[in-house]
Every structure is written in C-alpha cells, then in structure tokens.
XYZ file of C-alpha atoms in Angstrom:
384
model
C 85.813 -87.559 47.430
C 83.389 -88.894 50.268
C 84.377 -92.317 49.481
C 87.712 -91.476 49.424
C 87.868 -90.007 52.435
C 86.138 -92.924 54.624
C 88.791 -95.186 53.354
C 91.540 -93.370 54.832
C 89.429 -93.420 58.178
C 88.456 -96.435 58.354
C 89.433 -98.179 61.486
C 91.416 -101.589 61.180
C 89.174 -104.802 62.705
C 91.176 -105.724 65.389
C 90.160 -109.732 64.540
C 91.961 -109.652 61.552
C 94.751 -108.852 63.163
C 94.686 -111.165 66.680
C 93.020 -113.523 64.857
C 95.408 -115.164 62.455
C 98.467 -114.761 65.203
C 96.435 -116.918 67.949
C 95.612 -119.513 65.335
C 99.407 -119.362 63.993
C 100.765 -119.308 68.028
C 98.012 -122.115 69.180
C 99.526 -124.624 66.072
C 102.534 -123.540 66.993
C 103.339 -123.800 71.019
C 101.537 -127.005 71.282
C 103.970 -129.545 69.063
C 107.059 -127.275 70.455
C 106.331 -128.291 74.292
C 106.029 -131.678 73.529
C 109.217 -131.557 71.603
C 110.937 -129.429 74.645
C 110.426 -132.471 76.670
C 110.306 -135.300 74.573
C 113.684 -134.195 73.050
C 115.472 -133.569 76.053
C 116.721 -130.071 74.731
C 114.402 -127.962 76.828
C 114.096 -125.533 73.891
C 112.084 -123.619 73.809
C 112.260 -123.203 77.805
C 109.419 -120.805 77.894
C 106.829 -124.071 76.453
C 108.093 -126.329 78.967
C 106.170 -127.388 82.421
C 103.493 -124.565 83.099
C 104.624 -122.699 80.276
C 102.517 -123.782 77.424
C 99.639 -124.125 79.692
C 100.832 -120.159 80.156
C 101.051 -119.095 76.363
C 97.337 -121.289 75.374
C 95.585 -119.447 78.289
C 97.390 -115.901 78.842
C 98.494 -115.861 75.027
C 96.002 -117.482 72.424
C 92.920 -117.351 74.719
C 93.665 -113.559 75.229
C 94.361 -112.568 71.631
C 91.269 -114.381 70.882
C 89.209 -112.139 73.642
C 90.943 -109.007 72.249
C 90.369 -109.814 68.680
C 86.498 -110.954 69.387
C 85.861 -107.650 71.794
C 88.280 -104.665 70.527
C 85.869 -104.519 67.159
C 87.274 -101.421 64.835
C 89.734 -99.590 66.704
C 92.541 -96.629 65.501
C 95.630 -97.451 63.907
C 97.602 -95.707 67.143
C 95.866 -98.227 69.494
C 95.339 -101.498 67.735
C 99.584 -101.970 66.331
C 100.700 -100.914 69.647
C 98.412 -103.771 71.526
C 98.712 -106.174 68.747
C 103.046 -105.413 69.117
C 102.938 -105.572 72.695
C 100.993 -108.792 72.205
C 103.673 -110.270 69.927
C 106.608 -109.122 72.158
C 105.386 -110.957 74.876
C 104.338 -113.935 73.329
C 108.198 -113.842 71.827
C 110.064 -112.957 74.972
C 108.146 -115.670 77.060
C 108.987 -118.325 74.676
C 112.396 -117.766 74.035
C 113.320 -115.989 77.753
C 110.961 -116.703 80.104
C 112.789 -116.091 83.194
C 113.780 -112.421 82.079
C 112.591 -109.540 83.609
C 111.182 -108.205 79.891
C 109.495 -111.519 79.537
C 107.623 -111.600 83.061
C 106.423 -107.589 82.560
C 105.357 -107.588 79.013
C 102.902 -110.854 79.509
C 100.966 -109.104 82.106
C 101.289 -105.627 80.797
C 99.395 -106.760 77.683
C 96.856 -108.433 79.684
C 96.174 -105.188 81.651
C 96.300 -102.924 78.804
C 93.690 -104.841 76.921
C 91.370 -105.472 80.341
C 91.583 -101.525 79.658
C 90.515 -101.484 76.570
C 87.366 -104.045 76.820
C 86.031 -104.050 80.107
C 84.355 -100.665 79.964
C 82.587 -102.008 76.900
C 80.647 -103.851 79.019
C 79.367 -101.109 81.586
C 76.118 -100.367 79.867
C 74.853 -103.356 80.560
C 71.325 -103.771 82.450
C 70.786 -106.876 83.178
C 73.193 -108.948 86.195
C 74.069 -111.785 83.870
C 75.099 -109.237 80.882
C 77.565 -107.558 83.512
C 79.571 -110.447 84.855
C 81.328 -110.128 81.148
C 83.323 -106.912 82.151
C 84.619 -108.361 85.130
C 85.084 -111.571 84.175
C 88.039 -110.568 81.484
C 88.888 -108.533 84.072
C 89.658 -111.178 86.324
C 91.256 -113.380 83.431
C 93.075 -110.931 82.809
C 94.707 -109.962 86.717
C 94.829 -113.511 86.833
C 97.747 -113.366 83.972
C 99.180 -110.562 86.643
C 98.768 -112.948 89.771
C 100.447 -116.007 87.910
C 103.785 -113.681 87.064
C 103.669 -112.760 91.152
C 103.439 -116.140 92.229
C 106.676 -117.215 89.861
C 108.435 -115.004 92.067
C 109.132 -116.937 95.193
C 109.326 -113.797 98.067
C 106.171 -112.221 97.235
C 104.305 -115.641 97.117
C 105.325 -116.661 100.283
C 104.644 -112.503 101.562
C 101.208 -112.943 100.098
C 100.341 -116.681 100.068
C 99.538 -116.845 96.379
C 98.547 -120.042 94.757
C 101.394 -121.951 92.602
C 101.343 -121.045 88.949
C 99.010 -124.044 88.538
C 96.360 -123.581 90.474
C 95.700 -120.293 89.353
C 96.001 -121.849 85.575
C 93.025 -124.186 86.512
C 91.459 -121.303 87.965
C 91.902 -119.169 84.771
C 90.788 -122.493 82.622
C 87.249 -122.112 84.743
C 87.464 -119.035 84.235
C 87.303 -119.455 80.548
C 84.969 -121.941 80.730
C 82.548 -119.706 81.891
C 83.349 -117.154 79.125
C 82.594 -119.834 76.648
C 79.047 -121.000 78.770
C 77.942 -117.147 78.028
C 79.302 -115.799 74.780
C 78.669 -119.418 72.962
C 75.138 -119.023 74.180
C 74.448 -115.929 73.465
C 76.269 -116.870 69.838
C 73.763 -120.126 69.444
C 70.520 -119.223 70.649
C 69.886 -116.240 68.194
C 71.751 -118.176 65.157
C 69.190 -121.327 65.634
C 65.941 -119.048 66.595
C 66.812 -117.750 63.260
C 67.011 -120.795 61.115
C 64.192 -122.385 62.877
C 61.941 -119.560 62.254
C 62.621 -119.613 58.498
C 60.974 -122.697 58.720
C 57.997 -121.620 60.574
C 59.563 -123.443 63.937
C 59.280 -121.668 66.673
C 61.637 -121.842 69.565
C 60.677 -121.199 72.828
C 64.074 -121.852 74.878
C 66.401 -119.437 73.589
C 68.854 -117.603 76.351
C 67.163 -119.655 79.110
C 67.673 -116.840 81.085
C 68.109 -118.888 84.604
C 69.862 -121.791 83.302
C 72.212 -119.483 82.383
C 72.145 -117.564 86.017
C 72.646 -120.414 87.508
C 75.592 -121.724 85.334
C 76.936 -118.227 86.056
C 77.169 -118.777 89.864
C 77.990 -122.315 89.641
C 80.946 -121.691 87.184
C 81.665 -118.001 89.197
C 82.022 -119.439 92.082
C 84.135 -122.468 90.871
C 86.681 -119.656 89.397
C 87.334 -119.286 93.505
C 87.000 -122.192 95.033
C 89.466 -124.143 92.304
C 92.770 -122.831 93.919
C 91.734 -124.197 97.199
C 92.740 -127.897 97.532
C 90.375 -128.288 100.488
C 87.319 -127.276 98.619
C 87.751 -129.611 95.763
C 84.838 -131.599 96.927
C 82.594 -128.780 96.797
C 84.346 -127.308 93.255
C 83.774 -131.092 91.727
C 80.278 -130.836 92.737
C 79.712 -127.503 90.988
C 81.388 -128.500 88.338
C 79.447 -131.430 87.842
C 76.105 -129.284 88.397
C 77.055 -127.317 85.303
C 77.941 -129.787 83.260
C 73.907 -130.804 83.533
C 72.829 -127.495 83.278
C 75.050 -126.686 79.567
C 73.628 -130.158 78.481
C 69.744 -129.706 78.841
C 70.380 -126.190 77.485
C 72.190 -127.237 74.516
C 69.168 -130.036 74.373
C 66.660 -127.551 74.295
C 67.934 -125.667 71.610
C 66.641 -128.090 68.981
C 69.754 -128.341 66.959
C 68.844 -131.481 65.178
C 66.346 -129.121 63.925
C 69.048 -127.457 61.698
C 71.471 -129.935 59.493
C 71.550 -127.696 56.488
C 73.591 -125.334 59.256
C 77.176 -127.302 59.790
C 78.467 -123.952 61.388
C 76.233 -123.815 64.281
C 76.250 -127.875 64.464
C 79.880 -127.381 64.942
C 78.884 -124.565 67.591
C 76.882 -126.546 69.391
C 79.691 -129.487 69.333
C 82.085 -127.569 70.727
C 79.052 -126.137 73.987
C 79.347 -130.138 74.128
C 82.567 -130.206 74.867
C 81.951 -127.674 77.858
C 79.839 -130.496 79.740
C 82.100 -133.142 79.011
C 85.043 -131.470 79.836
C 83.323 -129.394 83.404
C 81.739 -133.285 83.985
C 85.011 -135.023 83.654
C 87.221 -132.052 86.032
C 84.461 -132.311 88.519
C 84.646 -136.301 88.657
C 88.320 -135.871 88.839
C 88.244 -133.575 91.746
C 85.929 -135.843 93.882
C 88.404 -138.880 93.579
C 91.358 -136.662 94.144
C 92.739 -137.110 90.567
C 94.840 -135.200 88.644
C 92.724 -133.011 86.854
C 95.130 -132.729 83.885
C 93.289 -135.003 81.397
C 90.303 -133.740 82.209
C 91.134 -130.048 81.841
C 92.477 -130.637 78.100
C 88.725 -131.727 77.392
C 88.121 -128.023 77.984
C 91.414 -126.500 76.509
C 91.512 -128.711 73.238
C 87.496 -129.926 72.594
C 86.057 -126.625 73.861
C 88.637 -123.827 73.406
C 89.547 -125.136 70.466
C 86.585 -126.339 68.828
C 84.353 -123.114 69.531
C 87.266 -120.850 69.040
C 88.072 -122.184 65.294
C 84.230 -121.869 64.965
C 83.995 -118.406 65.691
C 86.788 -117.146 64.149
C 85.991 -118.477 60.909
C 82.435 -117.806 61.233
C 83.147 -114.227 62.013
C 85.598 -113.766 58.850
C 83.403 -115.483 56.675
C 80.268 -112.894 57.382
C 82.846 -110.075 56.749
C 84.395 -111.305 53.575
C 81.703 -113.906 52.091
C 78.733 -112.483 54.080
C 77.555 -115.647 55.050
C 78.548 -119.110 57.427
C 81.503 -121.074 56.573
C 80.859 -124.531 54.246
C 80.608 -127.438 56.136
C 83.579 -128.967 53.763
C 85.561 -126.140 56.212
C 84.720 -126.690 59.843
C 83.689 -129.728 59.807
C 87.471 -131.215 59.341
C 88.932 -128.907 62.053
C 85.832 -130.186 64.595
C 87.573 -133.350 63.667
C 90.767 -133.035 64.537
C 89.883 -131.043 67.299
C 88.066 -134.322 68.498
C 90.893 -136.689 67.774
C 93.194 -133.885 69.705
C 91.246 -133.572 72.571
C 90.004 -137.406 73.095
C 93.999 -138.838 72.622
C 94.940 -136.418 75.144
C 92.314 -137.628 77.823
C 93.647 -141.230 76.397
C 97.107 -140.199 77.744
C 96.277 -139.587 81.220
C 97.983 -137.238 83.570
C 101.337 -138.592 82.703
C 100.957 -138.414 78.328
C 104.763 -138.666 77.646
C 104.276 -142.094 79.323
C 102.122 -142.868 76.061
C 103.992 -140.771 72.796
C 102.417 -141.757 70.217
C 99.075 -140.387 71.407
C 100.731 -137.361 73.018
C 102.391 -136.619 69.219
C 98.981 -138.080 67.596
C 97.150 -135.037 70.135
C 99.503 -132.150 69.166
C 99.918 -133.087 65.583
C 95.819 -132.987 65.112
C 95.590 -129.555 66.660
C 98.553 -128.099 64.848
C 96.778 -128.936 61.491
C 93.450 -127.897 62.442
C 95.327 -124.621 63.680
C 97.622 -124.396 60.648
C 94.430 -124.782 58.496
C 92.307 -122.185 60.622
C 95.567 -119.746 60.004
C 95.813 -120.043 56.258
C 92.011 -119.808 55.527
C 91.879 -116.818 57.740
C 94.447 -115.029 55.708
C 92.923 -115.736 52.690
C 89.673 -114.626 54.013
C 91.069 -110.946 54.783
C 92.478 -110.737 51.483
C 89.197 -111.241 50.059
C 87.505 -108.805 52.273
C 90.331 -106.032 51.708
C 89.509 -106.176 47.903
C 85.958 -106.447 48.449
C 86.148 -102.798 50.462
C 88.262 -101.305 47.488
C-alpha cells in the first residue's frame, strides 16, 4: 500500500522532460536558419538573422538550465513551465513579430528565474552565490532583448541592439559553464583518482575560480559596450589562461578508462579556446561571430550533450555513459564547431562548410534526442 502510494506522489524529473525538447529544438533550429537564408524563402522567419542566435540562447540554453536546476517538481508546476516553454519556442519560430510570440519568450524566462534562483540562497560561500543571480540575469537578459526589438522604448532607454545583448548573454553562459562544469569535474576525477590511491590536490581551485568569476562577471557588462572592447578582449583572454591551467591541473590524463569526464573536460577546453579566440577578436576589432560559435557549438554543445546524457544514464543505468556514446557526439560537435570558425563571419560566403557545420550538430543532437528517450523508458520501467 506504502509503495503504492509513493508512486502516485512521486514528482516528475523535470530533465526528462526539458531535456529531450532542447536536444530535439537545438538539431532542429540550426539546419532551418541556414535553410531560411540559403533558400531565399525566409521560412521559418523567426530562425532568420538574430533569431536562431535567440532560440539556441533564450530557448535550448534555458530549457537546459531549467531541466538541470528544477530537479523533481509537482505535476501542476512542471507541464505548465514545460507548455509555456513549448509555446514560446513555437510562436517565435513560426510568428516572431507577434505580440504572443514577444510575451511568451520572456514570460518563460521569468517564470523559471522564479522557480530556480531561490534555490541558490542558502549558499555560504561568495562564489556559490553568483549562481542565483547569474540565471537571474540570463534570464532578464531574454526580457531586455524583447525591449530592445521594440524600437520606442530602445531609443527611451538606450538599450543595446538585440546583438549585443546576445554576446552578452553568450558570456554570460560562458561563465555558467566555467562554474557548474567545474564543480561537475573536480569531484568526478578526485573520485576516480582516489580509487587508484592518487591523490589530487587541485580540485575546485577555489581562487582560480574567483578570479574567473570576476573576469567572466565583469565581461557579462562590459561586452555591450563597443568602447570597452579592448578591456573585454583582455579579460577574456585572462580567462581563457585561467580555465586552461585549471583544467591542466586536474590530471585528466590520469583517467582514460573515464571517456565521460574526458569528454567533460573536452568540452571546459572548448571554454578557453572559444573566450581566447572572442577576446583576440575584440582587440583587432573583428567580428566576433566565428569566434563566439567556438563557445555556442564546441562548449555549449559539447558539455551540454555530456551532461545530459551523463545525468540520464546515472538515473536509468546508474552509472557514466560508454565511450562508444559520447565520444561520436564530441566528434561532431568538433567538426560543427571548427567548420563554423572555418567560415568566418560571413559562412554563407562558404556553403558547404556552413551545411557541413549544421548538418554535424543536427546528428549529434538528433542522436542525443533519441538516446535520451530511450533512456527514460528504461528508467520508468525500472521504478515500476
């Protein structure tokens, strides 16, 4: 009867709910905006110009904070978010200059900053409460860019172009990524190293980490300021060392029976490269495009298809995904991201490594999607 009972209680995961849609959105919005401009049909209008950049950062990114943060939630609160979610994601893509399209985008994005950031109060410790406020930000940010699409109050309040705060909301990410992939790594290799009787001294590197936390927090600012893109390049640049000797002294080489966390650590990787590259790019006065995708495709994508899988593994499988699993989707991740640098800041200048960059993420995406469905299925008959 107890049993019983706790079964009809049991609160829904919200990841195995966000999770599958971002993967399934992310495979899908990236080969659709190339085709709304290669084609010359402008459909679907909502992917086209800063519109995909839009639905990767403001729609995947954000399903994948919700469905990494929410954790169990009640029936009445996770199909309402997860609908509202969907709606928006729908009406942006199809409508995007509709009034339901521009409230239901940043009505999500508030809602769920409602939902997560007082998670995060509790916290002690500086570094462990910049998390609350950082989705918070990401989130208002998703508000700010819907303002600034609307020319009178932008000019009334001097908002940046839809762009700008995009890059802005990219750092912003970034830094996410810096903290939650290190917290995520350091305990994971401590752990296998110890099995071995290796000890590891550098785990959180607790001011590496303060100090990427400024640099990075402070970049979120300064990027939508053209004047201070000498000083954002710099910081950017800073960081990129500081993620690099801290991924260094984690000893990973230490662990090759561990693909999962080698993938991990691939994908922290990416964060220098890509925070190296944008900084370069903003000293010279380049467009920052190709160098922003290093961060979007290698590191979004590379650590988010890491932890996703990772995560539904433990719950169905209790333990890390085979390497015969992540190690393809690192690679195509890879090929993505490095034949979208290839393309420069104008890609549909070079097509065939514009298609050869969407087609590689919409597999790895398309494959992430399927094996997380068949993932939950095997942890929803594992619970009966």
């Amino acid at each position: 009867m107890n049993n019983s009972s706790n079964k009809r209680t049991q609160k829904p995961q919200a990841f195995w709910l966000f999770f599958p849609a971002a993967s399934l959105l992310a495979a899908l919005a990236v080969p659709l905006s190339v085709w709304a401009v290669w084609s010359g049909t402008g459909w679907p209008a909502g992917l086209l110009g800063a519109g995909h950049g839009h639905e990767l950062i403001f729609g995947f990114a954000l399903a994948l904070i919700a469905g990494y943060t929410l954790g169990p939630q009640p029936h009445t609160v996770l199909y309402p978010l997860f609908g509202l979610w969907l709606a928006a994601r729908l009406s942006w893509t199809l409508f995007p200059h509709s009034l339901l399209a521009q409230l239901l985008g940043p009505s999500f994005a508030l809602l769920l900053a409602w939902h997560v950031v007082p998670r995060f109060n509790a916290a002690k410790k500086w570094r462990n409460k910049m998390v609350g406020p950082l989705i918070l930000l990401i989130c208002l940010l998703a508000v700010v860019f819907w303002l600034s699409t609307t020319l009178a109050v932008a000019r009334t309040f001097w908002l940046p172009g839809p762009f700008a705060l995009m890059h802005s909301a990219i750092v912003g990410l970034l830094l996410l990524m810096t903290f939650m992939g290190g917290r995520l790594i350091a305990p994971a290799v401590a752990g296998t190293l110890e099995k071995k009787g290796i000890p590891l001294e550098a785990r959180v590197q607790p001011r590496i980490e303060g100090l990427l936390i400024l640099a990075l927090g402070s970049s979120i600012f300064f990027m939508v300021f053209p004047a201070a893109n000498p000083l954002t390049g710099t910081l950017l640049i800073c960081a990129s060392g500081l993620i690099a000797l801290r991924t260094l002294r984690w000893k990973l080489w230490l662990c090759p029976e561990r693909p999962d966390l080698l993938v991990l650590a691939l994908g922290y990787i990416w964060l220098a490269v890509g925070a190296f590259a944008t900084g370069l790019m903003l000293l010279h006065g380049q467009s920052m495009a190709p160098a922003l995708h290093l961060i979007t495709i290698g590191a979004l994508g590379t650590l988010s298809s890491s932890v996703m899988l990772r995560l539904a593994w433990q719950r169905s499988h209790r333990r890390p995904p085979p390497a015969g699993e992540v190690l393809p989707i690192a690679t195509l991740l890879a090929i993505a991201a490095i034949s979208r640098f290839i393309a420069g800041a104008s890609p549909f200048s070079s097509p065939i490594l514009l298609w050869l960059s969407a087609s590689a993420w919409a597999l790895a995406y398309l494959w992430v999607t399927v094996r997380l469905l068949i993932l939950a299925k095997h942890a929803k008959s594992r619970r009966k």
